[in-house]
PDB file of C-alpha atoms in Angstrom:
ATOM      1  CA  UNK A   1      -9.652   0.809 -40.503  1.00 75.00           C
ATOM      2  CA  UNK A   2     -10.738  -1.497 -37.255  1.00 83.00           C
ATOM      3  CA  UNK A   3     -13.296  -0.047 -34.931  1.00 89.00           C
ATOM      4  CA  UNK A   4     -14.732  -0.801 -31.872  1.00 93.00           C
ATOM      5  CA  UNK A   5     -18.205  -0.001 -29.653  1.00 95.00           C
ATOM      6  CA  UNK A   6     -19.208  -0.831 -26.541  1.00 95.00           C
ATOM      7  CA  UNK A   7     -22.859   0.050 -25.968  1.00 89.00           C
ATOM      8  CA  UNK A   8     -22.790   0.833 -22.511  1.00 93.00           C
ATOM      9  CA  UNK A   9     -20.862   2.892 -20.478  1.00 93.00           C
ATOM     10  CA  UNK A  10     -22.013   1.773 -17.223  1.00 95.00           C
ATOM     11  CA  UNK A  11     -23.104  -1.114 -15.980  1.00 97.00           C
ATOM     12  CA  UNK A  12     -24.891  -1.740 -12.704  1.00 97.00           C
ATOM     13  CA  UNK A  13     -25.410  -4.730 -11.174  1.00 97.00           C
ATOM     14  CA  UNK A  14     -25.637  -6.851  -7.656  1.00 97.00           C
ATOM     15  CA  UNK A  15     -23.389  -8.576  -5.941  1.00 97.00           C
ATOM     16  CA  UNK A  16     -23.599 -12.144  -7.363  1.00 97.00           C
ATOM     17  CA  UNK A  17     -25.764 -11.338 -10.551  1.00 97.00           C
ATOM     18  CA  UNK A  18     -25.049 -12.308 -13.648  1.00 97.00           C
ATOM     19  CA  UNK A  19     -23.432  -9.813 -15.862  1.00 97.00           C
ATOM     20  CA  UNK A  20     -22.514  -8.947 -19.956  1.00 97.00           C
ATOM     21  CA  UNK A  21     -21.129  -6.296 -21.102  1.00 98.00           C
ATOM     22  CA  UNK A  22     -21.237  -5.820 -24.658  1.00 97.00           C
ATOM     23  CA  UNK A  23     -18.819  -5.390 -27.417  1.00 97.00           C
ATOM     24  CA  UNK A  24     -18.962  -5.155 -31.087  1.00 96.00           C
ATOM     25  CA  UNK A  25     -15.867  -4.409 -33.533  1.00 94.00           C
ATOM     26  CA  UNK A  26     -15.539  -3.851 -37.451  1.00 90.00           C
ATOM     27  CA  UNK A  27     -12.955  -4.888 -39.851  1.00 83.00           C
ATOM     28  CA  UNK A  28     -11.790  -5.905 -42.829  1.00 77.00           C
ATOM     29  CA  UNK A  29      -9.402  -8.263 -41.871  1.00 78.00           C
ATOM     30  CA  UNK A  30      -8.788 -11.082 -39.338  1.00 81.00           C
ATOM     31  CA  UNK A  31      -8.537  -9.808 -36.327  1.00 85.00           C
ATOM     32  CA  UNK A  32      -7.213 -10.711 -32.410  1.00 89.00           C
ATOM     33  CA  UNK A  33      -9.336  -9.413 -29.448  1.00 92.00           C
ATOM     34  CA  UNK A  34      -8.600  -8.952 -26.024  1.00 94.00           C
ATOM     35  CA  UNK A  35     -10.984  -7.452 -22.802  1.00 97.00           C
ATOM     36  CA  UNK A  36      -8.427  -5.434 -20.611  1.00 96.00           C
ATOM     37  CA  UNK A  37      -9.448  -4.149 -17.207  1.00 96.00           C
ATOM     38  CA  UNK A  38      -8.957  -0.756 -15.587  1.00 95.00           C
ATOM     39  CA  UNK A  39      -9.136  -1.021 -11.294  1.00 94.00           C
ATOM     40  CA  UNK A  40      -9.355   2.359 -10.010  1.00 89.00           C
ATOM     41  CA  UNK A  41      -6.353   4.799 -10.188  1.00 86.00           C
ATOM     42  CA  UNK A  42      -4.398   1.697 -12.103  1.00 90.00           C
ATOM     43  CA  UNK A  43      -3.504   1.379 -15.705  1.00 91.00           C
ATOM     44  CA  UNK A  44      -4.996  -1.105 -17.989  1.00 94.00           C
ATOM     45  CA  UNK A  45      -4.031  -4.536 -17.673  1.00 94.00           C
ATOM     46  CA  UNK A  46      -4.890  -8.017 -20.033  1.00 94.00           C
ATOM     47  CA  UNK A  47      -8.193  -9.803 -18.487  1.00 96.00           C
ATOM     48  CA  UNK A  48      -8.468 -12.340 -21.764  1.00 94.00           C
ATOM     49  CA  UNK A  49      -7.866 -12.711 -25.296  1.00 91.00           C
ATOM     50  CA  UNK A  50      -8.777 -14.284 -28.299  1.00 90.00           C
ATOM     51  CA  UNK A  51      -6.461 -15.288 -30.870  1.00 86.00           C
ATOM     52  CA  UNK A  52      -7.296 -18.442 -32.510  1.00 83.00           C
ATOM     53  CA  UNK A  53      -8.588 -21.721 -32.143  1.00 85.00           C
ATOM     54  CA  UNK A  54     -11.762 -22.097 -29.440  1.00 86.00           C
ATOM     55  CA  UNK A  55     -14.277 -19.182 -29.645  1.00 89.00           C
ATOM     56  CA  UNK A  56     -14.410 -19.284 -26.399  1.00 93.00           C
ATOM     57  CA  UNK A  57     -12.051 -17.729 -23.455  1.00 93.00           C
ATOM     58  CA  UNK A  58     -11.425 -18.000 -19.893  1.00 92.00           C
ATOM     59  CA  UNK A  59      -9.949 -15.599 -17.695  1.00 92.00           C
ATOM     60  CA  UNK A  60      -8.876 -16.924 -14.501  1.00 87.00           C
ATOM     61  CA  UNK A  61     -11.020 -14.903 -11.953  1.00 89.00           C
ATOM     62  CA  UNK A  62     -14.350 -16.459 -13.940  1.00 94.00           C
ATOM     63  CA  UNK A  63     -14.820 -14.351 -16.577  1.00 96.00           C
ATOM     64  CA  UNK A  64     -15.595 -15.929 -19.973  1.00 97.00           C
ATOM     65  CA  UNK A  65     -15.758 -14.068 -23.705  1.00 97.00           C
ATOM     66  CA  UNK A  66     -16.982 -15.692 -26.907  1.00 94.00           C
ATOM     67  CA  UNK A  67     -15.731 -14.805 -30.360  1.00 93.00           C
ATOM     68  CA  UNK A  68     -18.514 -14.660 -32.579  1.00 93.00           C
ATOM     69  CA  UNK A  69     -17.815 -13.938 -36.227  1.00 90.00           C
ATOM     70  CA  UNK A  70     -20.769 -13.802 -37.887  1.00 91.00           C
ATOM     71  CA  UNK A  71     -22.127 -10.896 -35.793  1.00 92.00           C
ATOM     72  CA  UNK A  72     -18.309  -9.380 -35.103  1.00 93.00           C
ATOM     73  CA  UNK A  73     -19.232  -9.405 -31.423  1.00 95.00           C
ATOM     74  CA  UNK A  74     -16.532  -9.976 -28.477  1.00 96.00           C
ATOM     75  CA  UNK A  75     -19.222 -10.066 -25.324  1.00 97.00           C
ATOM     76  CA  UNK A  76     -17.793 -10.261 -22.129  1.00 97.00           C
ATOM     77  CA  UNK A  77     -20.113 -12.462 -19.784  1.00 97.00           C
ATOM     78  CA  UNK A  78     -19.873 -13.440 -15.366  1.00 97.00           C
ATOM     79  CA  UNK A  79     -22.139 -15.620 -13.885  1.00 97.00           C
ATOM     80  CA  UNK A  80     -21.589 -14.328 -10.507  1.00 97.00           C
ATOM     81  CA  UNK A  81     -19.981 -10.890 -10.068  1.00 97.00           C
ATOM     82  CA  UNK A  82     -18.248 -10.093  -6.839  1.00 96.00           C
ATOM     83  CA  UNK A  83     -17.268  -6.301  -5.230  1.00 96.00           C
ATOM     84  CA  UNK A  84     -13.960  -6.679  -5.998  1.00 95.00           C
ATOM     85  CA  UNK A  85     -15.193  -7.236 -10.213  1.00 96.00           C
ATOM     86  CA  UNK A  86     -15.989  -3.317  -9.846  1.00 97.00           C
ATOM     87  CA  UNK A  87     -13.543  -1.623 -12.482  1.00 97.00           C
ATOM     88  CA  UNK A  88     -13.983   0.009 -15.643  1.00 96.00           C
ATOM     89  CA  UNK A  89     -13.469  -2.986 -18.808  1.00 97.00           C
ATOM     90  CA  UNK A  90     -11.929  -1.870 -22.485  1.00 96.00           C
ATOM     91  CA  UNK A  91     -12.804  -3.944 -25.210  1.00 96.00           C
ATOM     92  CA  UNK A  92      -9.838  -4.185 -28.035  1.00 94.00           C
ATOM     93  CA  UNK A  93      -9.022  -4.848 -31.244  1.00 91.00           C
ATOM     94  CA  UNK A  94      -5.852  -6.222 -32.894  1.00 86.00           C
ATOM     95  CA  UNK A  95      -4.607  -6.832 -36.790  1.00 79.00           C
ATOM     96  CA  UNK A  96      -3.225 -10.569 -36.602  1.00 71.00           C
ATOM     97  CA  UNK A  97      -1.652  -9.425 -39.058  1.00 63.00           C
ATOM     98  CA  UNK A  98       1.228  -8.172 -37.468  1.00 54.00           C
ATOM     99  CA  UNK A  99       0.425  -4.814 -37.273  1.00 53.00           C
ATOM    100  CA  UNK A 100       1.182  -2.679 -34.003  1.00 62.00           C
ATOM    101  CA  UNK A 101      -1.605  -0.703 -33.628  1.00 76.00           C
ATOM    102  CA  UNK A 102      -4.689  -1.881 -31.091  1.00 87.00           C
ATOM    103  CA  UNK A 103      -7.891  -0.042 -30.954  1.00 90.00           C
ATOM    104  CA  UNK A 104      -9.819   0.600 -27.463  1.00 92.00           C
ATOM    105  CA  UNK A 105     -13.253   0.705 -27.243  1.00 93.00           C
ATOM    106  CA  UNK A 106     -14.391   3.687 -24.890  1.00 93.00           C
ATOM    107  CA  UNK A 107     -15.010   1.472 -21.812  1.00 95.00           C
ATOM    108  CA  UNK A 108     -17.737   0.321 -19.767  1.00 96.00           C
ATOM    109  CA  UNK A 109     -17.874   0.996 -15.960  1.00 96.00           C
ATOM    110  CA  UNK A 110     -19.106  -1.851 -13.894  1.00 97.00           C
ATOM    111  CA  UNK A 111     -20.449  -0.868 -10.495  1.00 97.00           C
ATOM    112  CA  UNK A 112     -21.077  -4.036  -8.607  1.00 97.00           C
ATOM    113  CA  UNK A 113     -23.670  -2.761  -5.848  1.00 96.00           C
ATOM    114  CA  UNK A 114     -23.141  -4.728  -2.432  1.00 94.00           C
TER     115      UNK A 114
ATOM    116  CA  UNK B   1       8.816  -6.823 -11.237  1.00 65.00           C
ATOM    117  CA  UNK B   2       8.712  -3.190 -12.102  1.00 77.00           C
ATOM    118  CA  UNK B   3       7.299  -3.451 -15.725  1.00 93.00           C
ATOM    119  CA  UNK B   4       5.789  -0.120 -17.293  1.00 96.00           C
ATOM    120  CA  UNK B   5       7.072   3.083 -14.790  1.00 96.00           C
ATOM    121  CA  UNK B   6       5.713   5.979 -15.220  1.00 96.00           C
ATOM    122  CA  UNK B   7       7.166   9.867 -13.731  1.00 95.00           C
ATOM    123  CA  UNK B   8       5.217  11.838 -12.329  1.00 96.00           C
ATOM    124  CA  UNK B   9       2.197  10.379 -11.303  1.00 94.00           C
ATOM    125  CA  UNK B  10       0.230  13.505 -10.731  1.00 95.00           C
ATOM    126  CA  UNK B  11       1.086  17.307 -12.368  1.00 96.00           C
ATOM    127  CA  UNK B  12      -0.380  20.676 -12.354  1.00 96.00           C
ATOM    128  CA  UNK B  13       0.563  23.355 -15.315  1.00 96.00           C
ATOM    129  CA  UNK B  14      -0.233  26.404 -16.150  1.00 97.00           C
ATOM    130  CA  UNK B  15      -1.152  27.242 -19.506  1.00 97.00           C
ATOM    131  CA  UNK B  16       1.775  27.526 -21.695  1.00 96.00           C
ATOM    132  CA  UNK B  17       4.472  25.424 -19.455  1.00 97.00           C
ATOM    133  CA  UNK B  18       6.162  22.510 -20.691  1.00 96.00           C
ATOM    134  CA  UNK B  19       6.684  19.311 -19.655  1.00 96.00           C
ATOM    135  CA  UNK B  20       7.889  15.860 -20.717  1.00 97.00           C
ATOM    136  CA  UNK B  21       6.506  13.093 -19.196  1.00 97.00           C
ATOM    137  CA  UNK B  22       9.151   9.895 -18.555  1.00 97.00           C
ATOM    138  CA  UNK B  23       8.209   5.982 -19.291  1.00 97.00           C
ATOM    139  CA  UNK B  24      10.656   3.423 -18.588  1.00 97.00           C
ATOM    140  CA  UNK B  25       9.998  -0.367 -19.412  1.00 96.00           C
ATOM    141  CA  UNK B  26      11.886  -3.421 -18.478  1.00 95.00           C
ATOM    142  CA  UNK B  27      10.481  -6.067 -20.751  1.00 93.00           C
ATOM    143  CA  UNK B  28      12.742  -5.935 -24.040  1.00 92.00           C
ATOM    144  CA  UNK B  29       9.477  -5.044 -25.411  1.00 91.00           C
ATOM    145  CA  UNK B  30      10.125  -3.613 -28.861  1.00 90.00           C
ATOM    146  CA  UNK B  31       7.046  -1.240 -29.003  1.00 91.00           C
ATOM    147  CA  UNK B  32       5.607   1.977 -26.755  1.00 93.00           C
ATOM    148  CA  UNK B  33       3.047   3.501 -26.729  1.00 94.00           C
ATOM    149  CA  UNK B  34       1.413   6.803 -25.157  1.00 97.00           C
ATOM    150  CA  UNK B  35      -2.536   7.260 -24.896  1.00 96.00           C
ATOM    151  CA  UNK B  36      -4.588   9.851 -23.246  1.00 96.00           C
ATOM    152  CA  UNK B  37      -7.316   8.508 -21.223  1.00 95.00           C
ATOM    153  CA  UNK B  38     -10.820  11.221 -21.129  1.00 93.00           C
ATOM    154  CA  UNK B  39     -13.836  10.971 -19.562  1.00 86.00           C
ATOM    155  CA  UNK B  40     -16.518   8.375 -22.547  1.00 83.00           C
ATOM    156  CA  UNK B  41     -13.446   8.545 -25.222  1.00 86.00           C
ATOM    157  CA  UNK B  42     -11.939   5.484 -23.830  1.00 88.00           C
ATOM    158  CA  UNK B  43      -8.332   5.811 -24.855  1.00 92.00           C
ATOM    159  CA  UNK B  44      -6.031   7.262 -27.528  1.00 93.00           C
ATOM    160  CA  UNK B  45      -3.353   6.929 -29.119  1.00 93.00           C
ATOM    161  CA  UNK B  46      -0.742   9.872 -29.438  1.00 96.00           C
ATOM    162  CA  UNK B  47       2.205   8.679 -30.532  1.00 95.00           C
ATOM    163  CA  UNK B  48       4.330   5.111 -30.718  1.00 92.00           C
ATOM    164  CA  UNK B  49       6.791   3.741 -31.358  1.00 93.00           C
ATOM    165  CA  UNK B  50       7.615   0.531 -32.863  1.00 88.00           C
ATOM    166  CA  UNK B  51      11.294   0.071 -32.613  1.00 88.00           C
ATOM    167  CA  UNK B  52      14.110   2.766 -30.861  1.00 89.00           C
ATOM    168  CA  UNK B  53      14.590   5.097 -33.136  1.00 88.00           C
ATOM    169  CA  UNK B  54      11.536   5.279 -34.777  1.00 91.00           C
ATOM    170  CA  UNK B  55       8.408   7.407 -33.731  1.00 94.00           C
ATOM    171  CA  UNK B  56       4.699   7.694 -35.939  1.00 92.00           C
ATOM    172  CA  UNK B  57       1.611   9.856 -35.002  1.00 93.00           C
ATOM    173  CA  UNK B  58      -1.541   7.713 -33.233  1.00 91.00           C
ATOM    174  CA  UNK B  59      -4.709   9.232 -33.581  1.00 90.00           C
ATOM    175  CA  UNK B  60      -4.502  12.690 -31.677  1.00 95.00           C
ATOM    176  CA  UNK B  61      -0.663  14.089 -31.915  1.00 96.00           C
ATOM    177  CA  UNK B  62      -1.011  17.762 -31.799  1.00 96.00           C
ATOM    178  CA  UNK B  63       0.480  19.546 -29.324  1.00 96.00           C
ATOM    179  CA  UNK B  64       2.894  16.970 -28.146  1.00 97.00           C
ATOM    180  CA  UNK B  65       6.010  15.559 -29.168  1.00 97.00           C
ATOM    181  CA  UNK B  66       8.094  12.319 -28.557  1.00 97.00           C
ATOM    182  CA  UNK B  67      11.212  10.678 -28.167  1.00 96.00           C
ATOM    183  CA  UNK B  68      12.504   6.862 -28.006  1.00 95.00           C
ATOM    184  CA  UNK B  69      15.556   7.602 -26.010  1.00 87.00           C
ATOM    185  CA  UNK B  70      16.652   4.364 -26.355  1.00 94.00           C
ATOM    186  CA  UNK B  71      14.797   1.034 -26.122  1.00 94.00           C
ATOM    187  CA  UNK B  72      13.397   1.379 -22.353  1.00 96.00           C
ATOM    188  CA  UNK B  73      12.355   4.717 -22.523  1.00 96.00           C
ATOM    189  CA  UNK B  74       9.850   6.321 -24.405  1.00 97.00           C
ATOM    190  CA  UNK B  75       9.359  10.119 -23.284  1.00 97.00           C
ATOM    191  CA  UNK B  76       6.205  12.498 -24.276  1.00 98.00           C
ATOM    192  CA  UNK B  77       6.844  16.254 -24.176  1.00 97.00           C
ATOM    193  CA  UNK B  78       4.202  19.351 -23.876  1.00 96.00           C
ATOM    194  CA  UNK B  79       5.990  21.846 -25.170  1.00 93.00           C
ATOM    195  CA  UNK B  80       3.000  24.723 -24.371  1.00 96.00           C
ATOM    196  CA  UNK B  81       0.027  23.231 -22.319  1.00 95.00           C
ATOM    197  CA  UNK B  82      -3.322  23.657 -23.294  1.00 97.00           C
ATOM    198  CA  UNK B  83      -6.140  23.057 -20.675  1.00 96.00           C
ATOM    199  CA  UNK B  84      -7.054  20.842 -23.393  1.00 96.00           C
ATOM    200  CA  UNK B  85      -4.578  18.589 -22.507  1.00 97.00           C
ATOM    201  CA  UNK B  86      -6.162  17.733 -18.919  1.00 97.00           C
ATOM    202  CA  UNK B  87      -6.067  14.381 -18.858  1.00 97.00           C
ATOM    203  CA  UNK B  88      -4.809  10.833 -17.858  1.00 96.00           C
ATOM    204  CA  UNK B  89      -1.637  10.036 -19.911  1.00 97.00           C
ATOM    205  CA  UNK B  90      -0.509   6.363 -20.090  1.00 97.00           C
ATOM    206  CA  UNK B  91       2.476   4.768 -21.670  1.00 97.00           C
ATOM    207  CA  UNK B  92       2.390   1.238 -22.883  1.00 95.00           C
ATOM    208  CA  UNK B  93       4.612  -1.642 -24.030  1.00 93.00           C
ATOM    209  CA  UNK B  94       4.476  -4.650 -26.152  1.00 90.00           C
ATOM    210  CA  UNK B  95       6.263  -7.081 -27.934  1.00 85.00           C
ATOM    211  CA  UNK B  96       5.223  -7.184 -31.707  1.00 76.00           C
ATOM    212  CA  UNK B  97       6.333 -10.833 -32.886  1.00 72.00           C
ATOM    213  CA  UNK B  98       3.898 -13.321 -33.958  1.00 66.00           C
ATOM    214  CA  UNK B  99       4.039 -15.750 -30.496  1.00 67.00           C
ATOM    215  CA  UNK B 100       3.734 -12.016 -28.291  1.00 68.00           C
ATOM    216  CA  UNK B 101       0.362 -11.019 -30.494  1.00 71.00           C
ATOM    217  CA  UNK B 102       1.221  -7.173 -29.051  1.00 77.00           C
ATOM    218  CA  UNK B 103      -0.822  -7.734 -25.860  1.00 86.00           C
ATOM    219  CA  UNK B 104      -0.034  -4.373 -24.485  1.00 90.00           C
ATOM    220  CA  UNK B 105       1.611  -3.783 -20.916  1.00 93.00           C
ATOM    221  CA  UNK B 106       0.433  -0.194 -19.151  1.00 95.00           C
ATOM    222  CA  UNK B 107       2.156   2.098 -16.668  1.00 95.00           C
ATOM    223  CA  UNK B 108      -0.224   3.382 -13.945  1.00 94.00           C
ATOM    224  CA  UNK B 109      -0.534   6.451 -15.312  1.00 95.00           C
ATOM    225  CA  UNK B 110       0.078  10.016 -15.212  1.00 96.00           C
ATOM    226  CA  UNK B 111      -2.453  12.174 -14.448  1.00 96.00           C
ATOM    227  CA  UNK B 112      -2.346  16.016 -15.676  1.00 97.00           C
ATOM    228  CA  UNK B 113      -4.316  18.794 -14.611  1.00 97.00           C
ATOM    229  CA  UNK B 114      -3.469  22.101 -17.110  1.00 96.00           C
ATOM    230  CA  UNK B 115      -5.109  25.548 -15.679  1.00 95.00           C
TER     231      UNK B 115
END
């Protein structure tokens, strides 16, 4: 079975800060992740994904994540985070091997304070 | 583009009313999906449904039911509501082949309040 934790629920930050928010997954087989992003009263939607190749992924609003095997981490990184970044993020995980089924993390709430 | 629709977007039951809430995709996507979305449990999976005509439990399927009408739609039915079933209901899609990787498409969401 494929799990998946986010540490924190919320996140608060300034306007233009730096920001990570962390996630951390367990399986026992290869695996594709993917950060979707919840706006308010809006469903989920794809913000990146990793499925092969370069550990590291671009979104195209700045948002960057870095596949790190060895410590089964997915961490979710901004340099600069603006008002409009303030949404609640899912962290997911994927069998690549063909399998249907994708596993949400419980979420993590970014408040970007002006 | 109209993508994932969901009907209603809001609803208010009593205890012990039905319901079925509707989900209507118009992707080809083979797969659907319904999740409940509560409050730190992130989401979960109640039922999907790989291909029309075929249904399987998720994670948390009591109480509800399901249908895959045909390959757009992909209906979820209370049949006696529990104020345990407050919550955010969303239906999904996505295309299960190896190029798609089942990135998963979501309605806006449904959201049900059970008294």
């Amino acid at each position: 079975a494929q799990s998946v934790t986010q540490l924190d629920s919320q996140v608060p930050v300034f306007e233009e800060a730096p920001v990570e928010l962390r996630c951390n997954y367990s399986s026992s087989v290869s695996v594709y992740l993917f950060w979707y992003v919840q706006y308010p009263n809006q469903g989920l939607q794809l913000l990146l994904k990793y499925l092969s190749g370069s550990t590291l992924v671009k979104s195209i609003n700045g948002f960057e994540a870095e596949f790190n095997k060895s410590q089964t981490s997915f961490h979710l990184r901004k340099p600069s985070v603006h008002i409009s970044d303030t949404a609640e993020y899912f962290c997911a995980v994927s069998d690549s091997g063909g399998y249907q089924k994708v596993t949400f993390g419980t979420g993590t709430k970014l408040q970007v304070i002006p | 583009n109209a993508g994932v629709t969901q009907t209603p977007k809001f609803q208010v039951l009593k205890t012990g009313q039905s319901m079925t809430l509707q989900c209507a995709q118009d992707m080809n996507h083979n797969s659907m999906y319904w999740y409940r979305q509560d409050p730190g449990m992130g989401l979960r999976l109640i039922y999907y449904s790989a291909s029309e005509g075929t249904t399987d439990k998720g994670e948390v399927p009591n109480g509800y039911n399901v249908s895959r009408l045909n390959k757009r739609e992909f209906s979820l039915r209370l049949e006696s509501a529990a104020p345990s079933q407050t919550s955010v209901y969303f239906c999904a899609s996505s295309l299960t082949t190896s190029e798609a990787k089942n990135i998963q498409y979501f309605g806006a969401g449904t959201r049900l309040s059970v008294l």
